[in-house]
Short mmCIF file of C-alpha atoms and ligand atoms in Angstrom, two decimals:
data_model
loop_
_atom_site.label_atom_id
_atom_site.label_comp_id
_atom_site.label_asym_id
_atom_site.label_seq_id
_atom_site.Cartn_x
_atom_site.Cartn_y
_atom_site.Cartn_z
CA UNK Q 24 6.22 -1.23 -6.75
CA UNK Q 25 4.17 -1.65 -3.95
CA UNK Q 26 2.46 1.57 -1.75
CA UNK Q 27 2.47 1.19 1.71
CA UNK Q 28 0.72 3.73 4.20
CA UNK Q 29 2.66 4.40 8.34
CA UNK Q 30 1.76 5.89 11.06
CA UNK Q 31 4.61 7.54 12.85
CA UNK Q 32 7.42 9.22 12.29
CA UNK Q 33 8.61 10.89 8.87
CA UNK Q 34 12.02 11.39 10.49
CA UNK Q 35 12.50 7.26 11.29
CA UNK Q 36 12.70 6.20 8.23
CA UNK Q 37 15.88 5.18 6.52
CA UNK Q 38 15.16 5.08 2.70
CA UNK Q 39 16.92 7.06 -0.01
CA UNK Q 40 14.33 10.06 0.16
CA UNK Q 41 11.56 11.37 3.35
CA UNK Q 42 9.46 15.10 1.81
CA UNK Q 43 9.63 17.79 3.39
CA UNK Q 44 6.21 20.22 3.67
CA UNK Q 45 7.07 22.74 3.53
CA UNK Q 46 6.76 26.74 2.55
CA UNK Q 47 7.88 29.02 0.24
CA UNK Q 48 11.00 30.75 2.13
CA UNK Q 49 12.49 27.35 2.58
CA UNK Q 50 13.73 28.13 5.84
CA UNK Q 51 11.92 26.05 7.86
CA UNK Q 52 8.52 25.62 9.85
CA UNK Q 53 6.60 23.82 12.65
CA UNK Q 54 4.84 20.94 11.89
CA UNK Q 55 7.22 17.80 10.16
CA UNK Q 56 8.75 20.86 8.27
CA UNK Q 57 10.30 21.60 12.24
CA UNK Q 58 10.75 17.65 12.94
CA UNK Q 59 12.70 16.88 10.16
CA UNK Q 60 14.60 20.59 10.16
CA UNK Q 61 15.33 19.26 14.06
CA UNK Q 62 16.72 15.91 13.18
CA UNK Q 63 18.82 17.03 9.88
CA UNK Q 64 20.31 19.25 12.30
CA UNK Q 65 21.41 22.78 11.35
CA UNK Q 66 23.66 22.14 7.94
CA UNK Q 67 20.24 21.58 6.33
CA UNK Q 68 19.29 24.90 6.68
CA UNK Q 69 22.52 25.97 5.64
CA UNK Q 70 21.97 23.71 2.14
CA UNK Q 71 17.86 25.59 2.50
CA UNK Q 72 18.94 29.24 2.69
CA UNK Q 73 21.00 28.69 -0.62
CA UNK Q 74 18.00 27.45 -2.66
CA UNK Q 75 16.75 30.63 -3.43
CA UNK Q 76 13.04 29.14 -1.57
CA UNK Q 77 10.63 27.42 -3.74
CA UNK Q 78 7.38 27.30 -5.67
CA UNK Q 79 4.10 25.74 -4.19
CA UNK Q 80 4.12 22.62 -6.36
CA UNK Q 81 7.42 22.39 -6.86
CA UNK Q 82 10.61 20.85 -5.35
CA UNK Q 83 13.63 21.26 -4.69
CA UNK Q 84 16.53 18.88 -3.03
CA UNK Q 85 18.78 18.67 -0.78
CA UNK Q 86 21.48 16.12 1.71
CA UNK Q 87 20.01 14.65 4.37
CA UNK Q 88 22.75 15.19 6.69
CA UNK Q 89 22.46 13.79 10.46
CA UNK Q 90 19.00 12.41 9.00
CA UNK Q 91 18.53 8.68 8.39
CA UNK Q 92 17.77 8.74 4.73
CA UNK Q 93 19.99 10.14 2.44
CA UNK Q 94 18.04 13.05 0.66
CA UNK Q 95 15.60 15.23 1.72
CA UNK Q 96 12.76 16.87 -0.73
CA UNK Q 97 11.29 20.37 -0.05
CA UNK Q 98 8.00 20.99 -0.81
CA UNK Q 99 5.56 23.64 -1.05
CA UNK Q 100 1.52 22.41 -0.27
CA UNK Q 101 -1.28 24.63 -0.91
CA UNK Q 102 -2.79 26.79 1.27
CA UNK Q 103 -6.49 24.95 1.79
CA UNK Q 104 -8.85 28.06 0.63
CA UNK Q 105 -12.03 25.71 -0.05
CA UNK Q 106 -10.48 24.33 -3.10
CA UNK Q 107 -11.96 26.51 -5.68
CA UNK Q 108 -8.22 28.06 -6.72
CA UNK Q 109 -6.01 25.14 -7.84
CA UNK Q 110 -5.57 23.16 -4.40
CA UNK Q 111 -5.90 19.88 -5.86
CA UNK Q 112 -4.22 20.57 -8.92
CA UNK Q 113 -1.13 21.36 -6.96
CA UNK Q 114 -0.97 19.76 -4.02
CA UNK Q 115 -1.38 16.40 -6.95
CA UNK Q 116 1.83 18.29 -8.74
CA UNK Q 117 3.69 18.27 -5.30
CA UNK Q 118 3.48 14.21 -5.25
CA UNK Q 119 4.35 14.03 -8.81
CA UNK Q 120 7.31 16.93 -8.14
CA UNK Q 121 8.41 14.74 -5.37
CA UNK Q 122 8.97 11.73 -7.50
CA UNK Q 123 10.89 13.39 -10.21
CA UNK Q 124 12.83 14.59 -8.44
CA UNK Q 125 13.85 11.30 -6.27
CA UNK Q 126 13.38 9.58 -9.21
CA UNK Q 127 15.90 12.11 -10.97
CA UNK Q 128 18.31 10.71 -8.57
CA UNK Q 129 17.99 7.90 -9.09
CA UNK Q 130 15.92 6.58 -5.32
CA UNK Q 131 14.93 3.78 -4.95
CA UNK Q 132 12.08 4.45 -1.41
CA UNK Q 133 10.33 7.77 -1.03
CA UNK Q 134 8.92 8.32 2.21
CA UNK Q 135 6.09 11.78 1.91
CA UNK Q 136 3.91 13.54 5.34
CA UNK Q 137 0.32 13.79 4.51
CA UNK Q 138 1.34 17.49 2.83
CA UNK Q 139 -0.76 20.75 3.36
CA UNK Q 140 -3.16 18.26 5.57
CA UNK Q 141 -2.07 19.98 8.98
CA UNK Q 142 -0.54 24.22 9.38
CA UNK Q 143 -2.11 24.03 5.49
CA UNK Q 144 -5.39 23.34 6.32
CA UNK Q 145 -6.05 20.61 3.03
CA UNK Q 146 -8.99 18.20 4.86
CA UNK Q 147 -6.99 15.16 5.32
CA UNK Q 148 -9.50 12.77 3.86
CA UNK Q 149 -9.77 14.82 0.54
CA UNK Q 150 -5.76 15.57 1.22
CA UNK Q 151 -5.31 11.76 1.61
CA UNK Q 152 -7.47 10.93 -1.76
CA UNK Q 153 -5.19 13.12 -4.31
CA UNK Q 154 -1.64 10.93 -2.31
CA UNK Q 155 -3.21 7.98 -2.78
CA UNK Q 156 -4.02 8.95 -6.61
CA UNK Q 157 -0.34 11.67 -7.55
CA UNK Q 158 2.02 8.10 -6.98
CA UNK Q 159 -0.76 5.69 -8.49
CA UNK Q 160 -0.45 7.81 -11.64
CA UNK Q 161 3.45 8.78 -11.20
CA UNK Q 162 3.51 5.11 -10.15
CA UNK Q 163 1.85 4.01 -13.56
CA UNK Q 164 4.17 6.09 -15.50
CA UNK Q 165 7.18 5.18 -14.48
CA UNK Q 166 9.19 1.74 -15.35
CA UNK Q 167 11.78 2.57 -12.74
CA UNK Q 168 10.71 0.86 -9.02
CA UNK Q 169 10.08 3.82 -6.61
CA UNK Q 170 9.18 2.21 -2.63
CA UNK Q 171 6.47 5.20 -2.31
CA UNK Q 172 5.46 5.23 1.71
CA UNK Q 173 2.89 7.28 3.03
CA UNK Q 174 3.60 8.24 6.84
CA UNK Q 175 0.78 9.72 8.72
CA UNK Q 176 1.12 11.71 12.32
CA UNK Q 177 -2.09 10.90 14.04
CA UNK Q 178 -4.31 8.30 13.84
CA UNK Q 179 -6.24 7.75 10.95
CA UNK Q 180 -9.81 9.13 12.71
CA UNK Q 181 -10.84 11.03 9.86
CA UNK Q 182 -11.78 8.13 8.13
CA UNK Q 183 -15.09 7.55 9.62
CA UNK Q 184 -16.78 9.79 8.34
CA UNK Q 185 -17.30 8.87 4.07
CA UNK Q 186 -20.49 6.74 3.23
CA UNK Q 187 -17.89 3.57 2.03
CA UNK Q 188 -16.34 3.40 5.63
CA UNK Q 189 -19.50 3.46 7.36
CA UNK Q 190 -20.39 0.33 4.78
CA UNK Q 191 -17.46 -1.48 5.62
CA UNK Q 192 -18.30 -1.01 8.79
CA UNK Q 193 -21.63 -1.98 8.93
CA UNK Q 194 -21.36 -5.38 7.07
CA UNK Q 195 -17.69 -6.14 9.53
CA UNK Q 196 -19.97 -5.65 12.88
CA UNK Q 197 -22.79 -7.99 11.00
CA UNK Q 198 -20.05 -10.79 10.09
CA UNK Q 199 -17.00 -10.93 12.70
CA UNK Q 200 -17.02 -13.61 14.30
CA UNK Q 201 -15.62 -11.92 17.39
CA UNK Q 202 -15.56 -15.15 19.40
CA UNK Q 203 -13.51 -16.62 16.75
CA UNK Q 204 -11.07 -14.78 16.94
CA UNK Q 205 -8.41 -15.76 19.42
CA UNK Q 206 -5.71 -14.51 17.90
CA UNK Q 207 -5.72 -11.64 15.11
CA UNK Q 208 -2.50 -12.91 14.37
CA UNK Q 209 -1.79 -13.32 10.32
CA UNK Q 210 -0.12 -16.60 11.14
CA UNK Q 211 -3.07 -17.97 13.07
CA UNK Q 212 -5.24 -18.28 10.09
CA UNK Q 213 -3.48 -20.82 8.49
CA UNK Q 214 -4.58 -23.81 7.81
CA UNK Q 215 -2.92 -27.30 6.63
CA UNK Q 216 -2.19 -27.52 2.73
CA UNK Q 217 -5.52 -29.23 1.00
CA UNK Q 218 -4.04 -32.90 0.34
CA UNK Q 219 -3.74 -33.19 4.03
CA UNK Q 220 -6.80 -32.32 4.91
CA UNK Q 221 -8.06 -35.76 2.81
CA UNK Q 222 -9.37 -38.70 4.22
CA UNK Q 223 -6.42 -41.43 4.23
CA UNK Q 224 -7.62 -43.73 1.80
CA UNK Q 225 -8.15 -46.70 2.83
CA UNK Q 226 -5.24 -48.79 0.21
CA UNK Q 227 -2.06 -46.87 -0.92
CA UNK Q 228 -2.47 -45.50 -3.82
CA UNK Q 229 -0.28 -46.39 -7.35
CA UNK Q 230 1.90 -43.50 -8.54
CA UNK Q 231 -0.06 -43.32 -10.97
CA UNK Q 232 -2.98 -42.29 -8.99
CA UNK Q 233 -1.17 -39.88 -6.16
CA UNK Q 234 0.66 -37.95 -9.58
CA UNK Q 235 -3.08 -36.98 -10.91
CA UNK Q 236 -4.18 -36.28 -7.38
CA UNK Q 237 -1.36 -33.57 -6.79
CA UNK Q 238 -3.72 -30.21 -6.52
CA UNK Q 239 -1.84 -28.56 -8.96
CA UNK Q 240 -0.04 -25.61 -6.42
CA UNK Q 241 -0.69 -21.37 -5.84
CA UNK Q 242 1.73 -20.07 -8.97
CA UNK Q 243 0.36 -22.78 -11.42
CA UNK Q 244 -2.77 -21.45 -10.82
CA UNK Q 245 -1.94 -17.90 -10.50
CA UNK Q 246 -0.14 -18.09 -14.09
CA UNK Q 247 -3.57 -19.74 -15.57
CA UNK Q 248 -5.06 -17.50 -14.78
CA UNK Q 249 -3.44 -14.21 -15.52
CA UNK Q 250 -3.36 -15.60 -18.34
CA UNK Q 251 -6.97 -16.76 -18.65
CA UNK Q 252 -8.07 -13.31 -17.27
CA UNK Q 253 -5.10 -11.86 -20.52
CA UNK Q 254 -4.03 -10.30 -18.18
CA UNK Q 255 0.19 -9.23 -19.00
CA UNK Q 256 2.63 -10.43 -15.93
CA UNK Q 257 2.98 -5.91 -14.41
CA UNK Q 258 -0.41 -6.02 -15.13
CA UNK Q 259 -1.12 -8.76 -12.08
CA UNK Q 260 1.74 -6.93 -9.86
CA UNK Q 261 1.47 -3.85 -9.95
CA UNK Q 262 -2.14 -4.08 -9.60
CA UNK Q 263 -1.74 -6.28 -6.59
CA UNK Q 264 0.90 -3.04 -5.41
CA UNK Q 265 3.70 -5.99 -5.04
CA UNK Q 266 7.03 -5.37 -6.08
CA UNK Q 267 8.43 -7.49 -9.01
CA UNK Q 268 11.01 -8.60 -7.57
CA UNK Q 269 8.20 -10.99 -5.02
CA UNK Q 270 5.85 -10.88 -8.20
CA UNK Q 271 8.86 -12.56 -10.15
CA UNK Q 272 10.33 -14.83 -6.97
CA UNK Q 273 6.52 -16.39 -6.94
CA UNK Q 274 6.64 -17.03 -10.59
CA UNK Q 275 9.96 -18.53 -10.60
CA UNK Q 276 8.77 -21.02 -7.86
CA UNK Q 277 5.75 -23.74 -8.59
CA UNK Q 278 6.14 -24.68 -5.32
CA UNK Q 279 6.59 -20.68 -3.32
CA UNK Q 280 4.48 -20.77 -0.34
CA UNK Q 281 3.32 -16.16 -0.79
CA UNK Q 282 2.26 -14.30 2.76
CA UNK Q 283 -1.23 -14.03 3.04
CA UNK Q 284 -1.86 -10.62 2.69
CA UNK Q 285 0.19 -11.60 0.03
CA UNK Q 286 -2.11 -14.26 -2.14
CA UNK Q 287 -5.15 -12.00 -1.12
CA UNK Q 288 -3.58 -9.58 -3.20
CA UNK Q 289 -3.54 -11.61 -6.17
CA UNK Q 290 -7.05 -12.37 -5.92
CA UNK Q 291 -7.59 -8.71 -6.42
CA UNK Q 292 -5.56 -8.08 -8.66
CA UNK Q 293 -7.85 -10.98 -10.65
CA UNK Q 294 -10.72 -9.58 -9.73
CA UNK Q 295 -11.73 -13.02 -8.67
CA UNK Q 296 -14.55 -13.65 -7.19
CA UNK Q 297 -15.37 -15.13 -3.40
CA UNK Q 298 -15.02 -18.63 -4.51
CA UNK Q 299 -12.42 -18.35 -6.93
CA UNK Q 300 -10.69 -16.04 -4.10
CA UNK Q 301 -10.98 -19.04 -1.18
CA UNK Q 302 -9.95 -21.68 -3.71
CA UNK Q 303 -6.23 -19.35 -4.91
CA UNK Q 304 -5.56 -19.13 -0.83
CA UNK Q 305 -6.11 -22.61 -0.33
CA UNK Q 306 -3.12 -23.68 -2.64
CA UNK Q 307 -1.27 -21.42 -0.71
CA UNK Q 308 -2.73 -22.76 3.00
CA UNK Q 309 -4.93 -20.03 3.29
CA UNK Q 310 -8.75 -19.43 4.35
CA UNK Q 311 -11.47 -16.99 4.36
CA UNK Q 312 -12.93 -16.83 7.83
CA UNK Q 313 -15.58 -14.66 9.77
CA UNK Q 314 -13.12 -14.64 12.71
CA UNK Q 315 -10.50 -12.25 11.01
CA UNK Q 316 -11.50 -8.77 10.86
CA UNK Q 317 -9.03 -8.33 7.78
CA UNK Q 318 -10.68 -11.19 5.95
CA UNK Q 319 -14.30 -9.78 5.87
CA UNK Q 320 -12.94 -6.17 4.76
CA UNK Q 321 -11.44 -8.10 2.10
CA UNK Q 322 -14.44 -9.58 1.29
CA UNK Q 323 -16.92 -7.14 1.58
CA UNK Q 324 -14.89 -5.63 -1.49
CA UNK Q 325 -15.20 -8.47 -3.22
CA UNK Q 326 -18.97 -8.70 -2.97
CA UNK Q 327 -19.06 -5.47 -4.12
CA UNK Q 328 -16.78 -5.90 -7.41
CA UNK Q 329 -14.69 -3.16 -6.46
CA UNK Q 330 -10.81 -4.43 -6.58
CA UNK Q 331 -8.63 -0.87 -5.90
CA UNK Q 332 -6.36 -2.55 -3.64
CA UNK Q 333 -5.63 0.71 -2.67
CA UNK Q 334 -8.79 2.36 -1.50
CA UNK Q 335 -8.78 -1.48 0.29
CA UNK Q 336 -5.63 -0.58 2.10
CA UNK Q 337 -7.50 2.61 2.89
CA UNK Q 338 -10.20 1.18 4.37
CA UNK Q 339 -8.20 -1.68 6.24
CA UNK Q 340 -5.17 1.02 6.85
CA UNK Q 341 -8.28 2.46 9.05
CA UNK Q 342 -8.98 -0.32 10.94
CA UNK Q 343 -5.85 -0.85 11.37
CA UNK Q 344 -5.59 -4.41 10.52
CA UNK Q 345 -2.35 -5.35 7.26
CA UNK Q 346 -2.08 -4.17 4.05
CA UNK Q 347 -2.55 -6.82 0.81
CA UNK Q 348 -0.20 -6.37 -1.12
CA UNK Q 349 3.70 -6.52 -0.65
CA UNK Q 350 7.51 -6.40 -1.43
CA UNK Q 351 10.50 -9.56 -2.06
CA UNK Q 352 12.37 -9.40 2.13
N1 LIG E 18 5.63 12.93 10.35
C1 LIG E 18 4.86 12.54 10.03
N2 LIG E 18 3.73 13.62 9.70
C2 LIG E 18 4.13 14.68 10.01
C3 LIG E 18 5.03 15.21 11.66
C4 LIG E 18 6.41 13.88 11.65
N3 LIG E 18 6.82 13.89 12.64
N4 LIG E 18 4.58 15.62 12.97
C5 LIG E 18 3.59 16.16 12.00
N5 LIG E 18 2.89 15.40 10.25
P1 LIG E 18 2.41 19.81 8.24
P2 LIG E 18 0.59 21.51 5.96
C6 LIG E 18 2.14 15.46 9.31
O1 LIG E 18 1.54 21.28 9.86
O2 LIG E 18 -0.06 21.21 6.49
C7 LIG E 18 5.19 24.46 8.47
O3 LIG E 18 5.34 25.51 8.97
C8 LIG E 18 1.42 16.26 9.82
O4 LIG E 18 0.02 15.48 11.03
O5 LIG E 18 4.01 19.79 8.86
O6 LIG E 18 1.64 21.21 4.16
C9 LIG E 18 5.92 25.05 7.13
O7 LIG E 18 6.64 25.24 7.41
C10 LIG E 18 -0.12 16.33 8.62
O8 LIG E 18 -1.28 15.48 9.05
O9 LIG E 18 2.21 20.36 7.34
C11 LIG E 18 4.56 25.88 6.34
O10 LIG E 18 4.68 26.49 6.93
C12 LIG E 18 1.05 16.62 7.77
O11 LIG E 18 1.64 15.61 8.73
C13 LIG E 18 3.68 24.61 6.70
O12 LIG E 18 3.27 24.07 8.00
C14 LIG E 18 1.10 17.76 7.64
O13 LIG E 18 1.14 18.94 8.51
C15 LIG E 18 3.04 23.69 6.18
O14 LIG E 18 1.97 22.64 6.02
#
């Protein structure tokens, strides 16, 4: 299942479970913990009182009461003491233990805040990376389909500092064609499918010629490339940050027209070169353009040979651009 990154208030999400960044007493506090208790109502605290607290890195589950989610998973992140006393391992186990608990309760969607990144002082950029790594490792280790949403409360302005971000910005500044950016919506980046772009032939072709001329569809090209790269389907859709359902839809319909972020995600999963990416996109009726900031960001990663979809999404998110991948709707 894909990992999604959202900005907003976790208490409003109608997922199976939301995770609370609690303290060892589990009796409420400030930050996201306070927001969750306020939104859930006093019955949540009553149930928490019966749990006997929780150790750092561990997780416990309650019902969601007035929240739109079914469950709240309470986990206790480490307090940041400079990073040398096992903070990373403990933070990582908050995510793993919460996801394990979610799986035991058959949750298919779980939302996390950035645990420890508030009152507990964990540097946000590092907390974010630990979160993504732990979630990704867990999802890779299970057959279970769980959608995981990482919810950021504040603007992601903590991204700007690292060198990757600076390099992406430099590339973007050098290549972004402001003048052309009349409309940044994805639909605006669609172009007519390749066959329609051809000039009309002088005379009508014979049926045989016309059929020979029919281009490989997006699905056909995708499946051929998966074979050529010696990949399995799950390898491909996991690396593309797509859910299995959406991948099955694409696989099952040779005329399937994916959304542009889906097509791009598959190009990344297949580690296509820039020309190959353009060709695959064209099969779905899209182009990569320099009037789209997200296209330029993806192009940067492809040219650098960096095909980690979460890293690309982190960059897209930090520039407020739509993320790659997706799920069946
Ligand atoms: N939705 C999503 N994220 C939120 C929300 C919200 N409604 N509110 C805050 N955040 P923190 P911690 C973000 O301090 O660092 C409590 O008092 C927030 O911006 O809530 O693990 C507990 O009782 C930050 O990025 O949790 C503990 O004593 C992230 O959630 C202590 O704080 C976590 O910040 C736990 O500290």
